[in-house]
Every structure is written in C-alpha cells, then in structure tokens.
Short mmCIF file of C-alpha atoms and ligand atoms in Angstrom, two decimals:
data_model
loop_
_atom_site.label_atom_id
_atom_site.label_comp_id
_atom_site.label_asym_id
_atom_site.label_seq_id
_atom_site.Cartn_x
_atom_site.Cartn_y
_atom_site.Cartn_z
CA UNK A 1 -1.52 -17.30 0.90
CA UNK A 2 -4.69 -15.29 -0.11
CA UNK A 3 -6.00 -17.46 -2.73
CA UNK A 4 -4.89 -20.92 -3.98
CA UNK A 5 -6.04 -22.57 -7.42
CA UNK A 6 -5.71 -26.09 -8.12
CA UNK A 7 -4.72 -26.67 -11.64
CA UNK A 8 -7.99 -26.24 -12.97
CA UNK A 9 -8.15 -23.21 -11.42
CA UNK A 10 -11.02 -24.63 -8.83
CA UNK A 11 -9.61 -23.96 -5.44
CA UNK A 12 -9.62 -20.99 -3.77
CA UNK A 13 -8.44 -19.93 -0.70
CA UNK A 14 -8.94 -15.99 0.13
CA UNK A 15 -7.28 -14.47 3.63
CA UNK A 16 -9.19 -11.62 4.63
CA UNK A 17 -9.07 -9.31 7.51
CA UNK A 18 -11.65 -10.52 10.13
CA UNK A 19 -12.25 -7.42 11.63
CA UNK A 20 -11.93 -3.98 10.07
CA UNK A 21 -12.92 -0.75 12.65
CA UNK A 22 -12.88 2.25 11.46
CA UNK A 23 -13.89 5.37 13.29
CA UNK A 24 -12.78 8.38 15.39
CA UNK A 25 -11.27 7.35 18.46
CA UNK A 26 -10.97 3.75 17.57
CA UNK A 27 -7.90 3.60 19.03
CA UNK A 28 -9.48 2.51 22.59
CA UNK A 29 -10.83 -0.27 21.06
CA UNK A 30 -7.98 -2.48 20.59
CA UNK A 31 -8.40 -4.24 23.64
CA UNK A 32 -11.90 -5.41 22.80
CA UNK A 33 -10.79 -6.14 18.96
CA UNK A 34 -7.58 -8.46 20.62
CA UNK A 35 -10.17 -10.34 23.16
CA UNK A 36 -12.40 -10.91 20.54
CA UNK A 37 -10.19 -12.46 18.81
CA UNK A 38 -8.67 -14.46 21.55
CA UNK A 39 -5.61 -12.31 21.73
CA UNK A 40 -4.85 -12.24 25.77
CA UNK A 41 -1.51 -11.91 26.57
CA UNK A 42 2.29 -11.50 24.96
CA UNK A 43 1.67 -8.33 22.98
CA UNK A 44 4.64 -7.04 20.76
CA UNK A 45 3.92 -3.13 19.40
CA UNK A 46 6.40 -2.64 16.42
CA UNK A 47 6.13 1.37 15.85
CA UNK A 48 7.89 4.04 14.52
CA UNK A 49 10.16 6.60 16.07
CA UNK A 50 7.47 9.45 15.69
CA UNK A 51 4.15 7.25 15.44
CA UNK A 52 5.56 5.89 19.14
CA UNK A 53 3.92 9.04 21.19
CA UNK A 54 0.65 9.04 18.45
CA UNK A 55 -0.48 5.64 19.02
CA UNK A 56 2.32 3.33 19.81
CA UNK A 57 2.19 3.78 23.71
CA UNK A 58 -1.74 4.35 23.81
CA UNK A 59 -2.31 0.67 22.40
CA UNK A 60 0.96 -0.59 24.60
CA UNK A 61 -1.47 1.41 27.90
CA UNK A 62 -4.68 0.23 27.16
CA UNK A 63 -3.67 -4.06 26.60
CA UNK A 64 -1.30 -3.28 29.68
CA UNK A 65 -4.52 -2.23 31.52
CA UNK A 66 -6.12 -5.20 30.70
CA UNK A 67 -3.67 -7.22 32.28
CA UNK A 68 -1.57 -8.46 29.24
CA UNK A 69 2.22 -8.72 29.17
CA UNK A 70 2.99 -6.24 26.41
CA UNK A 71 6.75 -5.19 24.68
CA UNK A 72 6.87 -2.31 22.64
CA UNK A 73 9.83 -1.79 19.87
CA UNK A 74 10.58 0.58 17.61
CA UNK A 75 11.24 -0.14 13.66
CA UNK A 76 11.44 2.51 10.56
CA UNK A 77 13.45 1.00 8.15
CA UNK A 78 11.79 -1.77 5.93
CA UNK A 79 14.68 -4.56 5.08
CA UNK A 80 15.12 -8.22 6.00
CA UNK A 81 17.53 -7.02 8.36
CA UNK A 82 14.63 -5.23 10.63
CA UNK A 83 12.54 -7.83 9.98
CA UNK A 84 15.15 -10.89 11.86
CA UNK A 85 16.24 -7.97 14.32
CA UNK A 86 12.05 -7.72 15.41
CA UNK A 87 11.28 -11.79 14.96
CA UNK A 88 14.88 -12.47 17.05
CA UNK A 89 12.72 -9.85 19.52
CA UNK A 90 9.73 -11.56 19.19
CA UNK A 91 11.13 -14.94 20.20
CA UNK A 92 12.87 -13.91 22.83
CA UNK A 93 9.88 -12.19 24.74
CA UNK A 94 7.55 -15.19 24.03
CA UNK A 95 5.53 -12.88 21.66
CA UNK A 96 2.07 -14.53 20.36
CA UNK A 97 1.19 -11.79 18.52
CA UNK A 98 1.59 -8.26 16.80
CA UNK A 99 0.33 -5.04 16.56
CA UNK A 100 1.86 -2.67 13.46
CA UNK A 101 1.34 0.81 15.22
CA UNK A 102 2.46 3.55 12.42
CA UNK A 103 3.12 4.21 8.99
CA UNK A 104 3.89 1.85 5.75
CA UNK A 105 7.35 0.50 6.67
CA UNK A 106 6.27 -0.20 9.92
CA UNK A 107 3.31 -2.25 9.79
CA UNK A 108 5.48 -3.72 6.95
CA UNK A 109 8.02 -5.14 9.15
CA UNK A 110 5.31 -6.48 11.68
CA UNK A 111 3.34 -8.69 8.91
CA UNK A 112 6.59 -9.97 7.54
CA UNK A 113 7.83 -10.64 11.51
CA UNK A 114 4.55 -12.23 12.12
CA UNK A 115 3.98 -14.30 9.30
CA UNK A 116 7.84 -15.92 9.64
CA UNK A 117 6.55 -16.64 12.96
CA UNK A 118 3.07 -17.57 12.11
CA UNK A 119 1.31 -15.80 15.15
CA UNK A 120 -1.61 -12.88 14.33
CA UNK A 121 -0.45 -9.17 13.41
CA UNK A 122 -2.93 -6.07 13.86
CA UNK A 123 -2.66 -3.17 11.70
CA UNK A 124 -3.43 -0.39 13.22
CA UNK A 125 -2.28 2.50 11.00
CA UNK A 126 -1.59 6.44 11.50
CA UNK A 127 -1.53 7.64 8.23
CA UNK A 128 -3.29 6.39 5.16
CA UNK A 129 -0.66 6.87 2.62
CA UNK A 130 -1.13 3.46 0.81
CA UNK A 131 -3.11 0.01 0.71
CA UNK A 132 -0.65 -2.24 2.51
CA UNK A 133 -2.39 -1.40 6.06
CA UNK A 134 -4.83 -4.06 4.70
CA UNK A 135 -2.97 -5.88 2.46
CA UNK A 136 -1.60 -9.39 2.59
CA UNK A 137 2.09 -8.39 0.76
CA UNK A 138 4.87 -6.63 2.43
CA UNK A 139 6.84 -4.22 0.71
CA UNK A 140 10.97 -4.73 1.90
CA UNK A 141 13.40 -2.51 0.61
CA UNK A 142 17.25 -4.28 0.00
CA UNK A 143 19.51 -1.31 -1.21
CA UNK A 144 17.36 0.28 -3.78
CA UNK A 145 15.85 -2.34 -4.67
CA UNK A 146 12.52 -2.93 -3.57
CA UNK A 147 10.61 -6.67 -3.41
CA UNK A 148 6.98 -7.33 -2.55
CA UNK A 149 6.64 -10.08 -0.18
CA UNK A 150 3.84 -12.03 0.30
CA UNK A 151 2.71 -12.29 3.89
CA UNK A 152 -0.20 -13.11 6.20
CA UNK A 153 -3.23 -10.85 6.19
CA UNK A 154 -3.86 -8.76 9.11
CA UNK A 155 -6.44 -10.32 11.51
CA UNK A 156 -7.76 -7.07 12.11
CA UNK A 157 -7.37 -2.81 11.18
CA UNK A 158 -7.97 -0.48 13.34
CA UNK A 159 -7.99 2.99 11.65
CA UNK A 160 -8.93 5.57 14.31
CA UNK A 161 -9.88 8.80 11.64
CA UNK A 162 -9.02 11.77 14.09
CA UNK A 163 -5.32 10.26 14.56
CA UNK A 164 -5.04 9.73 10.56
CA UNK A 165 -6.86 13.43 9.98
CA UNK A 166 -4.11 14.89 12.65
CA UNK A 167 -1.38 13.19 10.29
CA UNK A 168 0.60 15.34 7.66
CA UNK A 169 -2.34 15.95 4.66
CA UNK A 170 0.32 15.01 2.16
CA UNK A 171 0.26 11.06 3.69
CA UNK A 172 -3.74 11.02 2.89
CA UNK A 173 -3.11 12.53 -0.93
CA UNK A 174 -0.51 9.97 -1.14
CA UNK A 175 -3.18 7.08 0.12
CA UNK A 176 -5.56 8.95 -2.86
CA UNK A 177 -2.63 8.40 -5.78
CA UNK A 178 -2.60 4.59 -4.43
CA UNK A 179 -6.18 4.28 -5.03
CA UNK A 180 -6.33 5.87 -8.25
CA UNK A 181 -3.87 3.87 -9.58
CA UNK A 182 -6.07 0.86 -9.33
CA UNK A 183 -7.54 2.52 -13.01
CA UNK A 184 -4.33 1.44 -14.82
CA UNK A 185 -3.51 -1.14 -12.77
CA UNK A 186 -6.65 -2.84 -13.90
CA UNK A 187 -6.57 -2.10 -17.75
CA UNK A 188 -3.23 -3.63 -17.80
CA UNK A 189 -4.24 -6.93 -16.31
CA UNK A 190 -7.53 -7.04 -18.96
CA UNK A 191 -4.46 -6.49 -21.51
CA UNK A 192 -2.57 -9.27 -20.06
CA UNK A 193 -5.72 -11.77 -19.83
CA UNK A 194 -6.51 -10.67 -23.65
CA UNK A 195 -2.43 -11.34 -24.60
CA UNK A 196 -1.05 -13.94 -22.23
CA UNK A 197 -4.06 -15.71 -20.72
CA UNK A 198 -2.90 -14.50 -17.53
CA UNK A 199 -5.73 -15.76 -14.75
CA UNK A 200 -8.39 -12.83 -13.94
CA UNK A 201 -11.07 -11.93 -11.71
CA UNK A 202 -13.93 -10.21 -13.13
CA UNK A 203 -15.04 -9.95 -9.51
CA UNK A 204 -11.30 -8.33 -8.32
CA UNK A 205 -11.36 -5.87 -11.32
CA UNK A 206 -14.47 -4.55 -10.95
CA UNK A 207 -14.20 -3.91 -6.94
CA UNK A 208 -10.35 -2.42 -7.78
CA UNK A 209 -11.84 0.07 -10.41
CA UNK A 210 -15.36 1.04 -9.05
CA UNK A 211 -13.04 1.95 -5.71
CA UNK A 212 -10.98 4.23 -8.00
CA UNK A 213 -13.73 5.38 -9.89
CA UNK A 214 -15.34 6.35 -6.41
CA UNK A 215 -12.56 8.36 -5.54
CA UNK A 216 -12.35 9.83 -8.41
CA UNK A 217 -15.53 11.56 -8.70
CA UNK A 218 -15.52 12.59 -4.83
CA UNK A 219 -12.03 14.35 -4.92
CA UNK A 220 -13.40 17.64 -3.96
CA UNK A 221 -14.53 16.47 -0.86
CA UNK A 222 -11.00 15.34 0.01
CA UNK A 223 -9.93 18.01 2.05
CA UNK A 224 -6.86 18.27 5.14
CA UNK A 225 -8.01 17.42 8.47
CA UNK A 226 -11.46 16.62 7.81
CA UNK A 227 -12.54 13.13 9.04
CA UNK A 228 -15.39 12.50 6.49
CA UNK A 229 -12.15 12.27 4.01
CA UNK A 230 -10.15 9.78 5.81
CA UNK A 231 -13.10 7.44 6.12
CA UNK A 232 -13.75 7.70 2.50
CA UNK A 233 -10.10 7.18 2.01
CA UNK A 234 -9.37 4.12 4.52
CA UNK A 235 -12.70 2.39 2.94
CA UNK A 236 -11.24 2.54 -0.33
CA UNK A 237 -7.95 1.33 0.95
CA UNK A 238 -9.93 -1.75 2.18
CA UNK A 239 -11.86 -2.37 -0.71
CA UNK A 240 -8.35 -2.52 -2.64
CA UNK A 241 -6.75 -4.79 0.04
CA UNK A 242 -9.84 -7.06 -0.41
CA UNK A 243 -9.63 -6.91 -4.41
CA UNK A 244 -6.25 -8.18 -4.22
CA UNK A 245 -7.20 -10.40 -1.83
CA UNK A 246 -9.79 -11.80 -3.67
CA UNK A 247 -7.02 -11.62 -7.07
CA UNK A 248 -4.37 -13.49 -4.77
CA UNK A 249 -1.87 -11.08 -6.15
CA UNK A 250 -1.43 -7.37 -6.50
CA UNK A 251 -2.38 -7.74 -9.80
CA UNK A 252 -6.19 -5.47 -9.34
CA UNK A 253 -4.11 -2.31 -7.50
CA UNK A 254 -0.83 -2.35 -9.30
CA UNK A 255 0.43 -2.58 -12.76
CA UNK A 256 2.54 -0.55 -14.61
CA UNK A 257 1.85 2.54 -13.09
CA UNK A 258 3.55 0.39 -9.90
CA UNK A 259 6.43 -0.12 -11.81
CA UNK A 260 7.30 2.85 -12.30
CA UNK A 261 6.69 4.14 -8.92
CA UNK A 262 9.84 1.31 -8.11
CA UNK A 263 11.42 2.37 -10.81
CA UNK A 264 12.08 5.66 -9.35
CA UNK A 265 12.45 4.23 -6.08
CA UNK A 266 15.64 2.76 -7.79
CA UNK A 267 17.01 5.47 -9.66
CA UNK A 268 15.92 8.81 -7.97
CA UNK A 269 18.18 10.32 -5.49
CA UNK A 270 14.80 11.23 -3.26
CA UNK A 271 12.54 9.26 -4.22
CA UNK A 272 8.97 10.40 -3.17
CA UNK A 273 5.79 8.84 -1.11
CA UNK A 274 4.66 5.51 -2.89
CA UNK A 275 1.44 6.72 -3.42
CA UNK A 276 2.83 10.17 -4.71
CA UNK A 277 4.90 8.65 -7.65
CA UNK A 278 1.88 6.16 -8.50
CA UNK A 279 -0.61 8.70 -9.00
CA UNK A 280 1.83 10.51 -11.13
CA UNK A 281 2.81 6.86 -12.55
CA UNK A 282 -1.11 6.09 -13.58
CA UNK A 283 -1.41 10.14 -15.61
CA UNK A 284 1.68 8.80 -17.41
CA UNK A 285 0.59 5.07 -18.16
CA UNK A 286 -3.12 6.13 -18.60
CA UNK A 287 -2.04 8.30 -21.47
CA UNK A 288 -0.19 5.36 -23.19
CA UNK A 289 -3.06 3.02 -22.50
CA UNK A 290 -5.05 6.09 -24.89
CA UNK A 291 -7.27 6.77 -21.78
CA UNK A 292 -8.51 9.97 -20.55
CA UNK A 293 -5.26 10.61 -18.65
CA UNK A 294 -6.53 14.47 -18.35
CA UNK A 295 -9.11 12.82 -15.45
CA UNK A 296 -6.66 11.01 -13.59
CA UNK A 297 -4.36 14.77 -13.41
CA UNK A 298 -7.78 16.61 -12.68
CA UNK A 299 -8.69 14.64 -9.44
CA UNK A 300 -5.19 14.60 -8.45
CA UNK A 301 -4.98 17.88 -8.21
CA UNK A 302 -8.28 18.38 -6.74
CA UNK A 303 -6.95 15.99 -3.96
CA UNK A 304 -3.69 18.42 -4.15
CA UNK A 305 -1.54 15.38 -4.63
CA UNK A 306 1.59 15.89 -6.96
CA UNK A 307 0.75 15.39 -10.89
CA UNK A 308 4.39 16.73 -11.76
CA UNK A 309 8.34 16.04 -11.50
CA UNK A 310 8.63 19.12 -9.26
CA UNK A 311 5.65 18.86 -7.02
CA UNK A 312 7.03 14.75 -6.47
CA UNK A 313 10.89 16.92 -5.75
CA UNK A 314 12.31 14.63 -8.68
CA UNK A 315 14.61 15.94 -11.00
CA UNK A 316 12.49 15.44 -14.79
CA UNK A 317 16.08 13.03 -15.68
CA UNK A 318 14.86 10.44 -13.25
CA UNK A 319 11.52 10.54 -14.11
CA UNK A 320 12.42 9.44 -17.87
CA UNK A 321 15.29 7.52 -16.68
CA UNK A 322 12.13 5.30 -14.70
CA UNK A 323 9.92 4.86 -17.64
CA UNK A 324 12.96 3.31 -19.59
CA UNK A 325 13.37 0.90 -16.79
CA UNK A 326 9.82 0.66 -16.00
CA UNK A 327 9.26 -2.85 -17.96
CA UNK A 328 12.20 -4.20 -16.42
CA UNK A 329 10.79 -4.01 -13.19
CA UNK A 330 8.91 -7.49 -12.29
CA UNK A 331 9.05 -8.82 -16.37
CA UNK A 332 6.58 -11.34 -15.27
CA UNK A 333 4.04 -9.03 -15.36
CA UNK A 334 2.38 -8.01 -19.13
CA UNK A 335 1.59 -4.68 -18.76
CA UNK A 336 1.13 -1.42 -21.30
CA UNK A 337 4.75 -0.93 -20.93
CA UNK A 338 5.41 -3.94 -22.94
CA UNK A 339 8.69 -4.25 -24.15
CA UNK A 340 9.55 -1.11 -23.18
CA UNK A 341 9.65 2.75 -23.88
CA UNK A 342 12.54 3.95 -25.94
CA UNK A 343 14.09 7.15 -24.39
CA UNK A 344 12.40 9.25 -27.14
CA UNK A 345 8.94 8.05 -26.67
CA UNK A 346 9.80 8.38 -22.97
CA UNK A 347 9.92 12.31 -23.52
CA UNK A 348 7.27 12.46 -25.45
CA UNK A 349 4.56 11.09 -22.61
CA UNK A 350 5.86 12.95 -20.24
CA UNK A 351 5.68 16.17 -21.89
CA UNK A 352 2.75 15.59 -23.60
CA UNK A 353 0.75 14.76 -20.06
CA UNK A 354 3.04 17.71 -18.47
CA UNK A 355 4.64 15.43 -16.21
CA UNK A 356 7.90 17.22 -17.35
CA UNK A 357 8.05 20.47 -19.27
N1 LIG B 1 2.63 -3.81 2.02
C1 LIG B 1 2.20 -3.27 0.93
O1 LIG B 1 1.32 -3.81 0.24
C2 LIG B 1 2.75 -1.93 0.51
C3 LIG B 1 3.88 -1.43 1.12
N2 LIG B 1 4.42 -0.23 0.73
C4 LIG B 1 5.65 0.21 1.40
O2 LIG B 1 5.33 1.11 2.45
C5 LIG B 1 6.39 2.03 2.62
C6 LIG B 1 5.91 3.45 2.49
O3 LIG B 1 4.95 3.70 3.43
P1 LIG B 1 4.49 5.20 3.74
O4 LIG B 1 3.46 5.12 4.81
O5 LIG B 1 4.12 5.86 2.46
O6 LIG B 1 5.81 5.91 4.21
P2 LIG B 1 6.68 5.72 5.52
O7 LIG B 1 6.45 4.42 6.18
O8 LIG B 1 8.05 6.05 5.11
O9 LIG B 1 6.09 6.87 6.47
C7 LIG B 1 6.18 8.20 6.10
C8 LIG B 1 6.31 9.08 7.31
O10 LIG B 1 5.04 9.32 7.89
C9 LIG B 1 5.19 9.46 9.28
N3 LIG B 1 3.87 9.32 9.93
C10 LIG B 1 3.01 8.28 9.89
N4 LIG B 1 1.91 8.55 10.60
C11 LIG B 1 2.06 9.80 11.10
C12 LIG B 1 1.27 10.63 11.92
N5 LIG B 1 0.07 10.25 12.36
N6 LIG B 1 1.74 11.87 12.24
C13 LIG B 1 2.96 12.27 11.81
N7 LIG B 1 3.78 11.52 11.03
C14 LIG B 1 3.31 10.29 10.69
C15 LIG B 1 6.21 8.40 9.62
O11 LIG B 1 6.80 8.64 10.85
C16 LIG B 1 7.18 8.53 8.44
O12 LIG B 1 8.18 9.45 8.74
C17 LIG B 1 7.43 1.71 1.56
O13 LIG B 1 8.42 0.89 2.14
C18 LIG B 1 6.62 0.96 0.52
O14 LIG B 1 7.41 0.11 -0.26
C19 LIG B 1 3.79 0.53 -0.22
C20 LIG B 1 2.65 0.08 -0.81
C21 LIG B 1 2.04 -1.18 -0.52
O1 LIG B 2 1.42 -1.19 -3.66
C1 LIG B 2 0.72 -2.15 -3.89
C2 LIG B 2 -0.69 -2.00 -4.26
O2 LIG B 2 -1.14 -0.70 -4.11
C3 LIG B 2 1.31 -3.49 -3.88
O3 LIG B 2 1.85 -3.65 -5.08
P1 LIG B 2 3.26 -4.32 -5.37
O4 LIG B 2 2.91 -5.74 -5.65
O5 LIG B 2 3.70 -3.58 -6.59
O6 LIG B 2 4.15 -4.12 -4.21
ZN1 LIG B 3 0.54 0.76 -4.03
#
C-alpha cells in the first residue's frame, strides 16, 4: 500500500520508486539499475507484441549478458485473465522478479503479476501515454468495464527518451492530456474535503497541480520527436505518480475528468487513448467547475492532442451518453459531477466548450 493512516490519521506509509533514470539511451542501463538493487538472476520481461523488437529483447540481451537466467513473454491485453496466465508463468520459471517492457497494458499486467507474487517489477516504458509507468495502481479491464487495482510500486523506471521520442507522437499528447487532468482532478478533491471531509494532502495537491500547471505553460515546446519534450513529459509523469503516492490514492491525478474518460471506455464503440479522452474529460469538467476551461483547450491543442469528439474518433452520442454516466462511475468519489448531469445539461457543456457541435 502507498500510504497507511492509523485512525487518527498519524501513520503513514508512502511506496515510492527507488530509482527513477531517465535519459537517452537509458535502456543499457538496466543491468546496473537490477544489480543495484540486488536483482541477479530469474528475470521475467512481460512486453508487448510490437514493443518486443523496441525494447523487450534489448533488456532480455543485456541481463542475459550479465549472466542472469532471463524469460521473456508477451502480454497486450489488460484482464485478470493475463494477469494468472503471466503469474502461472512466473511460478513456473522460478521468476524473482519483473521487468514491464512496453506500453500501459503491459507494464499493467507486470505490477499486478508481481505484486500477487510479491517479488520487484521494473517499469521500463516505450511510450509515455499516461502516469501508471510510475504509479502504484493497475488499471485491468473485465469486459468494458474497467477497475483500478492497487498494486506494488515499481522499484525502479527506466525511461530511455530517444525510444519514447521514436514512439507514435500521438502516445506523448496522450501522456500530456493525463497530466493536465491533474487541474480538475485536484479541484474536485478540495470540493470533496470542503463537502465530505474526505482526507487531503495539501502537500499531494499542490505537487499534482504545479505539475499540470508546468505543462501547461510549456506546451509549445511539446513538439514530435524531440527529446527535450519527452523528458519534460516523463518528469511530470513522475511527479504525478509521486503525488498519488504521497495521497495513497489516485485521488491528486484523477477525478471526474477520470470518470468520464471510463465512462467512454464503457459505452463508446472505439474508445480512444486514456490520456486522449481525459484531456478532453478535464475542458469538459473544468467548464462545470466555472474554471477557465478555454486554457485547458488552448494547451491541448498546442500539444496537438484531441480537444473534440472527432479528433478522439467518438461519435458526439457517446460522448453525452458518458457524462450521464460519468457520476456513476466509482460513487465513492465526490466530485463536480455530483449527482449527476441530466441529458440536457449534458448538451449544453459540451457544446458550449465545443466538445460537440
Ligand atoms: N496503472 C495506471 O495507473 C494506469 C493505467 N492505465 C491503463 O493503461 C492502458 C492504456 O495504456 P496506453 O499506453 O495508453 O495504451 P496501450 O497499452 O493500449 O498501448 C497503445 C499502443 O502503443 C504501442 N506502443 C507503445 N510503445 C510504442 C513504441 N515505442 N513504438 C510503437 N508503438 C508503441 C503499443 O504497442 C500499443 O499498440 C489502459 O488499459 C488503461 O486503463 C491508464 C492510466 C493509469
Ligand atoms: O489514471 C490514473 C491517474 O492518471 C489513475 O486513476 P484511476 O484511479 O482513475 O485509475
Ligand atoms: Zn490517468
């Protein structure tokens, strides 16, 4: 768990990652970042189908080269099913540890994997479409339906920029609408503290929204394959993974703008990239929390992330359909959305912030 209370909310207990490199051609360092943390032998690298040839079999090379018994296994699909397939795996190869070698569902299926099994995961990333390469939750999909998990922290990220520049642009833009989102996503957790009492970190909020804010007013320099702009990206990815952290819950990086993005997830034939639909998700909530919504859009754009129905490739029925389901999402969580939008007052944000038109 990333942070306990006691009762009297006195105890804390945060799980952070205890080494975080970041750089271009990181990727050779993964033997160093495994012996210094006492990872020798009995590798398992869970990758993806296309991230296999990008990173997968350079990490599988180099721990080889150093002598260690390594497996490597392929995984896409986020469910529970994956996850016992890769632990059943795991077991049977005498696996001590794991490396997540690709994109969100894969390092997603690793954490889980390696928390059931309670040996270390690496993350090592090759895109940077959202903040669960740091994070201690995993995101696992059951039908449409999608549940946040929560899991072990990774011991360490290793984010090499020129394989993340070399990824498709739209995954970066994507990682941009995650961090963004941290704006609403902290407004409606100051509404729920004034409201409900909920607990709250002063220290959490303010690292979730200055990392937003920071993006924010350095979106022109987010640009395709330019390596300056994935390290600002993956830093800001790891200051949200260490605000929620620090929170012990997703609370600082996703609020109602979140549930929406799952909200489409469960009602849109296509849904798009989860950082896509939050961006779009945090115009749309901003604009009900009475914020400067027009902001949000701006450095979206700038970014050249999707601020509309038909740049996300979603028909403007499911994006309504979402915000009337939005509150219905996780109810334990007091957000803007309250008790929910009526269909009416659905259409009118999303025209209004030209989300539809
Ligand atoms: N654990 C957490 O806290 C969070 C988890 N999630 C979950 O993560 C998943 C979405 O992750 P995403 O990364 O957005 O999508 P994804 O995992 O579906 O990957 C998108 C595509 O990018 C490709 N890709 C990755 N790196 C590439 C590279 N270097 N070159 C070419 N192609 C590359 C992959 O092969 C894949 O086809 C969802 O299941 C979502 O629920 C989302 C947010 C937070
Ligand atoms: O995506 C996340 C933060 O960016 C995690 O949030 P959830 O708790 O909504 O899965
Ligand atoms: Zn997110």
């Amino acid at each position: 768990m990333d942070v306990t209370h006691d009762m009297n909310g006195q105890k804390k207990w945060m799980q952070l990652p205890r080494n975080v490199v970041i750089g271009n051609g990181v990727i050779n360092e993964v033997r160093d970042v495994c012996t210094d943390l006492k990872l020798i032998d009995n590798a398992l690298v869970v990758t993806g189908k296309s991230t296999k040839g990008i990173a997968g079999e350079i990490v599988q090379d180099s721990l080889q080269d150093a002598g260690q018994n390594v497996e490597l296994v392929i995984s896409e699909s986020a469910s529970m099913k994956e996850v016992e397939r890769i632990r059943k795996h795991a077991i049977e190869s005498g696996t001590r540890y794991f490396l997540g070698v690709g994109s969100g569902k894969t390092i997603d299926v690793a954490k889980l994997a390696a928390t059931e099994l309670e040996v270390p995961f690496i993350s090592v990333p090759t895109a940077a479409s959202h903040d669960g390469i740091v994070s201690s939750r995993a995101s696992i999909k059951d039908g449409r339906t999608t549940t946040s998990i929560q899991a072990n922290a990774p011991m360490a990220v290793i984010a090499d920029t020129e394989i993340i520049a070399n990824a498709p642009y739209r995954l970066l833009a994507a990682g941009c609408g995650d961090i963004i989102s941290n704006c609403t996503a902290v407004l409606d957790w100051q509404l729920a503290s004034r409201l409900q009492n909920v607990q709250f970190s002063e220290y959490a909020a303010a690292l979730a929204s200055m990392t937003a804010q920071i993006l924010i007013d350095s979106a022109d320099s987010i640009k395709p394959e330019l390596e300056s702009s994935v390290r600002m990206v993956v830093k800001a990815l790891v200051s949200s993974g260490v605000a929620m952290s620090i929170a012990g819950s997703s609370r600082p990086a996703s609020g109602s703008e979140h549930m929406f993005s799952h909200a489409l997830d469960r009602v849109a034939d296509e849904p798009a990239l989860h950082g896509e639909q939050c961006g779009v998700g945090t115009i749309l909530m901003m604009y009900l929390h009475g914020g400067d919504w027009k902001r949000i859009s701006d450095a979206l754009k700038l970014i050249g992330a999707p601020t509309t129905a038909k740049e996300l490739g979603i028909e403007d029925k499911y994006i309504l359909e979402a915000l009337v389901l939005s509150h219905t999402i996780r109810p334990e969580r007091y957000t803007i959305l309250g008790t929910g939008l009526t269909p009416d007052a659905a259409e009118i944000v999303a025209r209004k912030t030209k989300v539809i038109s």
